[in-house]
mmCIF file of C-alpha atoms and ligand atoms in Angstrom:
data_model
loop_
_atom_site.group_PDB
_atom_site.id
_atom_site.type_symbol
_atom_site.label_atom_id
_atom_site.label_comp_id
_atom_site.label_asym_id
_atom_site.label_seq_id
_atom_site.Cartn_x
_atom_site.Cartn_y
_atom_site.Cartn_z
ATOM 1 C CA MET A 1 -0.006 -0.008 -0.001
ATOM 2 C CA ILE A 2 1.253 3.502 -0.835
ATOM 3 C CA GLU A 3 2.104 5.392 2.347
ATOM 4 C CA THR A 4 1.103 9.042 2.205
ATOM 5 C CA ASN A 5 0.020 11.486 4.959
ATOM 6 C CA HIS A 6 2.170 14.534 4.961
ATOM 7 C CA HIS A 7 0.888 18.071 4.913
ATOM 8 C CA GLU A 8 3.720 20.442 4.193
ATOM 9 C CA SER A 9 4.876 19.674 0.660
ATOM 10 C CA VAL A 10 2.696 20.836 -2.206
ATOM 11 C CA LEU A 11 0.415 18.118 -3.625
ATOM 12 C CA PHE A 12 2.273 15.581 -1.511
ATOM 13 C CA ASN A 13 -0.234 12.703 -1.691
ATOM 14 C CA GLU A 14 -0.923 13.291 -5.376
ATOM 15 C CA SER A 15 2.808 13.283 -6.178
ATOM 16 C CA ILE A 16 3.571 10.115 -4.270
ATOM 17 C CA GLU A 17 0.573 8.329 -5.792
ATOM 18 C CA GLY A 18 1.395 9.655 -9.266
ATOM 19 C CA LEU A 19 4.939 8.265 -9.084
ATOM 20 C CA ASN A 20 3.456 4.785 -8.753
ATOM 21 C CA ILE A 21 6.444 3.744 -6.675
ATOM 22 C CA LYS A 22 7.941 0.261 -7.123
ATOM 23 C CA SER A 23 9.805 -0.956 -4.050
ATOM 24 C CA ASP A 24 13.059 -1.524 -5.977
ATOM 25 C CA GLY A 25 12.636 1.501 -8.297
ATOM 26 C CA VAL A 26 14.908 4.486 -9.001
ATOM 27 C CA TYR A 27 13.370 7.943 -8.547
ATOM 28 C CA VAL A 28 14.781 11.404 -9.092
ATOM 29 C CA ASP A 29 13.582 14.291 -6.932
ATOM 30 C CA THR A 30 14.957 17.183 -9.012
ATOM 31 C CA THR A 31 13.917 19.785 -6.428
ATOM 32 C CA LEU A 32 14.894 18.375 -3.068
ATOM 33 C CA GLY A 33 14.129 21.512 -0.981
ATOM 34 C CA ARG A 34 13.434 20.377 2.563
ATOM 35 C CA CYS A 35 13.073 16.754 1.411
ATOM 36 C CA GLY A 36 9.315 16.489 1.998
ATOM 37 C CA HIS A 37 8.617 14.571 -1.193
ATOM 38 C CA THR A 38 11.853 12.598 -0.946
ATOM 39 C CA LYS A 39 10.859 11.355 2.503
ATOM 40 C CA GLY A 40 7.560 10.183 1.049
ATOM 41 C CA ILE A 41 9.328 8.347 -1.780
ATOM 42 C CA LEU A 42 11.798 6.715 0.614
ATOM 43 C CA LYS A 43 8.925 5.536 2.833
ATOM 44 C CA ASN A 44 7.472 3.623 -0.081
ATOM 45 C CA LEU A 45 10.755 2.124 -1.327
ATOM 46 C CA GLY A 46 12.314 -1.158 -0.240
ATOM 47 C CA ASN A 47 15.986 -1.635 0.647
ATOM 48 C CA SER A 48 17.104 -1.883 -2.971
ATOM 49 C CA GLY A 49 15.243 1.226 -4.153
ATOM 50 C CA LYS A 50 17.062 4.516 -4.818
ATOM 51 C CA VAL A 51 16.328 8.241 -4.731
ATOM 52 C CA ILE A 52 18.615 10.712 -6.457
ATOM 53 C CA GLY A 53 17.957 14.141 -4.916
ATOM 54 C CA LEU A 54 19.048 17.245 -6.805
ATOM 55 C CA ASP A 55 18.995 20.863 -5.779
ATOM 56 C CA GLN A 56 20.883 23.907 -7.017
ATOM 57 C CA ASP A 57 20.770 25.400 -3.523
ATOM 58 C CA MET A 58 23.664 24.168 -1.356
ATOM 59 C CA ASP A 59 21.560 24.871 1.793
ATOM 60 C CA ALA A 60 19.048 22.265 0.587
ATOM 61 C CA ILE A 61 21.752 19.721 -0.064
ATOM 62 C CA ASN A 62 23.376 20.301 3.329
ATOM 63 C CA TYR A 63 19.972 20.015 5.000
ATOM 64 C CA ALA A 64 19.366 16.656 3.363
ATOM 65 C CA ARG A 65 22.830 15.354 4.202
ATOM 66 C CA ILE A 66 22.414 16.252 7.869
ATOM 67 C CA ASN A 67 18.755 15.429 8.392
ATOM 68 C CA LEU A 68 18.099 12.564 6.041
ATOM 69 C CA PRO A 69 21.074 10.206 6.145
ATOM 70 C CA ASP A 70 19.734 7.212 4.254
ATOM 71 C CA PRO A 71 21.854 4.803 2.185
ATOM 72 C CA ARG A 72 19.159 4.791 -0.513
ATOM 73 C CA LEU A 73 19.438 8.583 -1.017
ATOM 74 C CA THR A 74 22.176 10.175 -3.154
ATOM 75 C CA THR A 75 22.207 14.000 -3.069
ATOM 76 C CA ILE A 76 23.772 16.134 -5.790
ATOM 77 C CA HIS A 77 24.278 19.884 -5.855
ATOM 78 C CA CYS A 78 23.369 20.769 -9.429
ATOM 79 C CA ASN A 79 20.834 22.406 -11.655
ATOM 80 C CA PHE A 80 18.199 19.968 -12.879
ATOM 81 C CA SER A 81 19.185 21.070 -16.402
ATOM 82 C CA LYS A 82 22.195 18.763 -15.856
ATOM 83 C CA LEU A 83 19.930 15.766 -15.253
ATOM 84 C CA GLN A 84 21.414 13.451 -17.889
ATOM 85 C CA ASP A 85 25.094 14.221 -17.084
ATOM 86 C CA ASN A 86 24.514 13.413 -13.432
ATOM 87 C CA LEU A 87 22.557 10.252 -14.117
ATOM 88 C CA SER A 88 25.267 9.091 -16.565
ATOM 89 C CA GLN A 89 27.885 9.491 -13.867
ATOM 90 C CA LEU A 90 25.823 7.226 -11.609
ATOM 91 C CA ASN A 91 25.228 4.791 -14.479
ATOM 92 C CA LEU A 92 21.489 5.418 -14.125
ATOM 93 C CA LEU A 93 20.680 7.024 -17.480
ATOM 94 C CA GLY A 94 17.667 5.260 -18.989
ATOM 95 C CA LYS A 95 17.050 3.403 -15.706
ATOM 96 C CA VAL A 96 14.862 5.868 -13.845
ATOM 97 C CA ASP A 97 11.289 4.939 -12.884
ATOM 98 C CA GLY A 98 9.988 8.376 -12.010
ATOM 99 C CA ILE A 99 11.014 12.033 -11.915
ATOM 100 C CA LEU A 100 9.524 14.675 -9.621
ATOM 101 C CA MET A 101 9.740 18.440 -10.164
ATOM 102 C CA ASP A 102 8.295 20.735 -7.493
ATOM 103 C CA LEU A 103 9.072 24.049 -9.118
ATOM 104 C CA GLY A 104 9.732 27.442 -7.550
ATOM 105 C CA ILE A 105 11.296 28.438 -4.281
ATOM 106 C CA SER A 106 11.133 26.726 -0.909
ATOM 107 C CA SER A 107 9.796 28.205 2.343
ATOM 108 C CA PRO A 108 13.292 28.429 3.854
ATOM 109 C CA GLN A 109 14.448 30.389 0.830
ATOM 110 C CA ILE A 110 11.596 32.876 1.286
ATOM 111 C CA ASP A 111 11.885 32.980 5.081
ATOM 112 C CA ASN A 112 15.601 33.731 5.126
ATOM 113 C CA ALA A 113 15.806 37.487 4.449
ATOM 114 C CA ASP A 114 19.463 37.175 3.402
ATOM 115 C CA ARG A 115 18.460 35.151 0.336
ATOM 116 C CA GLY A 116 16.691 38.232 -1.020
ATOM 117 C CA PHE A 117 13.485 36.570 -2.269
ATOM 118 C CA SER A 118 11.067 38.340 0.067
ATOM 119 C CA PHE A 119 9.580 41.810 -0.398
ATOM 120 C CA ASN A 120 8.437 41.729 3.252
ATOM 121 C CA LYS A 121 11.807 41.323 4.930
ATOM 122 C CA ASP A 122 14.869 43.452 4.419
ATOM 123 C CA GLY A 123 17.864 41.669 3.006
ATOM 124 C CA ALA A 124 20.430 41.812 0.256
ATOM 125 C CA LEU A 125 18.841 41.970 -3.197
ATOM 126 C CA ASP A 126 20.147 38.535 -4.163
ATOM 127 C CA MET A 127 17.510 36.006 -5.385
ATOM 128 C CA ARG A 128 20.042 33.393 -6.494
ATOM 129 C CA MET A 129 18.914 29.856 -5.748
ATOM 130 C CA ASP A 130 22.437 28.694 -6.571
ATOM 131 C CA GLN A 131 24.820 30.635 -4.334
ATOM 132 C CA THR A 132 27.775 29.860 -6.668
ATOM 133 C CA GLN A 133 26.196 31.822 -9.487
ATOM 134 C CA THR A 134 27.606 35.357 -9.955
ATOM 135 C CA VAL A 135 24.628 37.445 -11.172
ATOM 136 C CA THR A 136 22.376 38.650 -8.354
ATOM 137 C CA ALA A 137 19.160 40.677 -8.568
ATOM 138 C CA ALA A 138 21.104 43.804 -7.535
ATOM 139 C CA SER A 139 23.809 43.326 -10.181
ATOM 140 C CA TRP A 140 21.272 42.516 -12.881
ATOM 141 C CA LEU A 141 19.153 45.589 -12.093
ATOM 142 C CA ARG A 142 22.338 47.683 -12.117
ATOM 143 C CA ASP A 143 23.712 46.302 -15.396
ATOM 144 C CA SER A 144 20.468 46.066 -17.407
ATOM 145 C CA ASN A 145 18.981 49.006 -19.237
ATOM 146 C CA GLU A 146 15.445 50.301 -18.765
ATOM 147 C CA THR A 147 14.028 48.379 -21.748
ATOM 148 C CA GLU A 148 15.556 45.101 -20.650
ATOM 149 C CA ILE A 149 14.114 45.474 -17.156
ATOM 150 C CA ALA A 150 10.688 46.544 -18.446
ATOM 151 C CA ASN A 151 10.527 43.609 -20.880
ATOM 152 C CA ALA A 152 11.467 41.116 -18.163
ATOM 153 C CA LEU A 153 8.865 42.455 -15.712
ATOM 154 C CA TYR A 154 6.222 42.222 -18.412
ATOM 155 C CA GLN A 155 7.229 38.838 -19.808
ATOM 156 C CA TYR A 156 7.871 36.966 -16.557
ATOM 157 C CA GLY A 157 5.576 38.863 -14.153
ATOM 158 C CA GLU A 158 2.824 40.025 -16.471
ATOM 159 C CA GLU A 159 3.346 43.380 -14.767
ATOM 160 C CA LYS A 160 1.278 46.008 -16.567
ATOM 161 C CA ARG A 161 3.283 48.827 -14.955
ATOM 162 C CA SER A 162 6.573 47.355 -16.209
ATOM 163 C CA ARG A 163 7.726 50.446 -18.098
ATOM 164 C CA VAL A 164 7.008 52.873 -15.230
ATOM 165 C CA ILE A 165 8.693 50.566 -12.721
ATOM 166 C CA ALA A 166 11.773 50.185 -14.925
ATOM 167 C CA SER A 167 12.091 53.914 -15.431
ATOM 168 C CA THR A 168 11.622 54.514 -11.677
ATOM 169 C CA ILE A 169 14.397 52.023 -10.908
ATOM 170 C CA LYS A 170 16.792 53.601 -13.405
ATOM 171 C CA GLU A 171 16.016 57.107 -12.140
ATOM 172 C CA TYR A 172 16.652 56.010 -8.533
ATOM 173 C CA GLN A 173 19.952 54.376 -9.504
ATOM 174 C CA LYS A 174 21.281 57.710 -10.845
ATOM 175 C CA ASN A 175 21.864 58.798 -7.221
ATOM 176 C CA ASN A 176 21.620 55.575 -5.169
ATOM 177 C CA ASP A 177 22.783 51.989 -5.131
ATOM 178 C CA LEU A 178 19.796 49.650 -5.160
ATOM 179 C CA ASN A 179 20.986 46.798 -2.978
ATOM 180 C CA SER A 180 18.184 45.780 -0.633
ATOM 181 C CA THR A 181 14.856 44.007 -1.007
ATOM 182 C CA LEU A 182 12.831 46.570 0.954
ATOM 183 C CA GLU A 183 14.424 49.433 -0.993
ATOM 184 C CA LEU A 184 13.198 47.818 -4.229
ATOM 185 C CA ALA A 185 9.814 46.901 -2.781
ATOM 186 C CA ASN A 186 9.270 50.439 -1.491
ATOM 187 C CA LEU A 187 10.348 51.942 -4.781
ATOM 188 C CA ILE A 188 7.848 49.800 -6.704
ATOM 189 C CA SER A 189 5.127 50.746 -4.194
ATOM 190 C CA THR A 190 5.525 54.376 -5.203
ATOM 191 C CA VAL A 191 4.259 53.580 -8.711
ATOM 192 C CA VAL A 192 2.063 50.463 -8.351
ATOM 193 C CA ARG A 193 -1.205 50.285 -6.395
ATOM 194 C CA PRO A 194 -1.561 47.320 -4.042
ATOM 195 C CA GLY A 195 -3.977 44.573 -5.183
ATOM 196 C CA LYS A 196 -6.716 43.276 -2.846
ATOM 197 C CA LYS A 197 -4.351 40.823 -1.200
ATOM 198 C CA LYS A 198 -1.230 41.413 -3.254
ATOM 199 C CA HIS A 199 1.822 43.460 -2.402
ATOM 200 C CA PRO A 200 2.616 45.894 -5.256
ATOM 201 C CA ALA A 201 6.032 44.229 -5.747
ATOM 202 C CA THR A 202 4.720 40.662 -6.076
ATOM 203 C CA ARG A 203 4.823 40.486 -9.869
ATOM 204 C CA SER A 204 8.156 42.277 -10.157
ATOM 205 C CA PHE A 205 9.877 40.073 -7.590
ATOM 206 C CA GLN A 206 8.585 36.965 -9.358
ATOM 207 C CA ALA A 207 9.858 38.241 -12.705
ATOM 208 C CA ILE A 208 13.316 39.171 -11.409
ATOM 209 C CA ARG A 209 13.630 35.798 -9.653
ATOM 210 C CA ILE A 210 12.790 33.982 -12.918
ATOM 211 C CA VAL A 211 15.440 36.021 -14.772
ATOM 212 C CA ILE A 212 18.187 35.588 -12.157
ATOM 213 C CA ASN A 213 17.713 31.831 -12.052
ATOM 214 C CA ASP A 214 16.994 31.486 -15.780
ATOM 215 C CA GLU A 215 14.075 29.351 -14.692
ATOM 216 C CA LEU A 216 12.199 28.767 -17.948
ATOM 217 C CA LYS A 217 15.272 27.789 -19.984
ATOM 218 C CA LYS A 218 16.494 25.401 -17.265
ATOM 219 C CA LEU A 219 13.040 23.823 -17.024
ATOM 220 C CA SER A 220 12.833 23.343 -20.780
ATOM 221 C CA GLU A 221 16.317 21.738 -20.812
ATOM 222 C CA ALA A 222 15.370 19.418 -17.942
ATOM 223 C CA LEU A 223 12.101 18.384 -19.579
ATOM 224 C CA ASP A 224 13.958 17.578 -22.831
ATOM 225 C CA GLN A 225 16.306 15.320 -20.905
ATOM 226 C CA SER A 226 13.671 13.615 -18.802
ATOM 227 C CA ILE A 227 12.364 11.228 -21.445
ATOM 228 C CA GLY A 228 15.862 9.863 -22.131
ATOM 229 C CA ALA A 229 16.469 9.502 -18.420
ATOM 230 C CA LEU A 230 13.482 7.214 -17.916
ATOM 231 C CA SER A 231 13.491 3.464 -18.149
ATOM 232 C CA THR A 232 11.441 1.982 -20.997
ATOM 233 C CA ASN A 233 10.266 -0.943 -18.819
HETATM 234 C C1 LIG B 1 9.322 24.229 -3.912
HETATM 235 S S1 LIG B 1 10.917 23.785 -3.363
HETATM 236 C C2 LIG B 1 10.855 22.033 -3.228
HETATM 237 C C3 LIG B 1 10.260 21.559 -1.912
HETATM 238 C C4 LIG B 1 10.364 20.072 -1.766
HETATM 239 N N1 LIG B 1 9.631 19.317 -2.769
HETATM 240 C C5 LIG B 1 9.923 19.643 -0.385
HETATM 241 O O1 LIG B 1 8.943 18.866 -0.270
HETATM 242 O O2 LIG B 1 10.528 20.055 0.594
HETATM 243 C C6 LIG B 1 11.878 23.990 -4.801
HETATM 244 C C7 LIG B 1 13.348 23.637 -4.636
HETATM 245 O O3 LIG B 1 13.856 23.416 -5.924
HETATM 246 C C8 LIG B 1 15.100 24.019 -6.084
HETATM 247 N N2 LIG B 1 15.221 24.347 -7.522
HETATM 248 C C9 LIG B 1 14.491 25.218 -8.226
HETATM 249 N N3 LIG B 1 14.882 25.255 -9.503
HETATM 250 C C10 LIG B 1 15.899 24.346 -9.621
HETATM 251 C C11 LIG B 1 16.728 23.918 -10.689
HETATM 252 N N4 LIG B 1 16.632 24.448 -11.907
HETATM 253 N N5 LIG B 1 17.638 22.970 -10.459
HETATM 254 C C12 LIG B 1 17.778 22.426 -9.198
HETATM 255 N N6 LIG B 1 17.046 22.818 -8.141
HETATM 256 C C13 LIG B 1 16.105 23.769 -8.337
HETATM 257 C C14 LIG B 1 15.076 25.210 -5.174
HETATM 258 O O4 LIG B 1 16.394 25.563 -4.796
HETATM 259 C C15 LIG B 1 14.222 24.711 -4.008
HETATM 260 O O5 LIG B 1 15.029 24.164 -2.998
#
């Protein structure tokens, strides 16, 4: 019987049921986070089953290594766009029974102000999921021109006020460094009205996060590689 019952991870029961776990199967959790889904997979695996857990955030990998020491779990710090390379190294390419992707950011990433994802807490304007990457939200906003910023806010955040926000940012940067999350959130609030339950900076923060982590391209690369990673049995 499939063991479920967990309330923190998104669509936990549905994901575990959807993976149709075989007790000796090989599963890849491409977005380990705080290991909620991985714990569920491990619970349903026998001794010869395997989980390969990937995350581009070293904090997530360290968390798993400390809190979930399990001989059936292999953790790898990498972007899921490197799925096939990593499976090849483990001699598991074409032998995987199921792949899970729980996209976006984790609660610890939002809750830790220093990671720069939250418009409610002051922290460095960072937004990198992978701390080894060099481009941060602050450096991207500094080095991009007004049109590039406006286009990104519109394309990835569907922000209707994208042009006004971009010009406000560039105007501000003439006399100030824009290095903190609250500085950016407050600046956006001067030109965007709050929604019923939405902070005025919600769409812009989402868009900038997608740019900094190149999320759509990485997802497309990972999806392309997923079919070849799976077992045909
Ligand atoms: C929503 S959380 C996953 C939560 C997890 N399923 C759980 O139950 O705890 C998303 C995680 O995926 C990671 N992530 C997002 N995009 C990634 C990518 N392209 N490659 C590797 N990890 C990624 C993030 O760093 C974050 O830790």
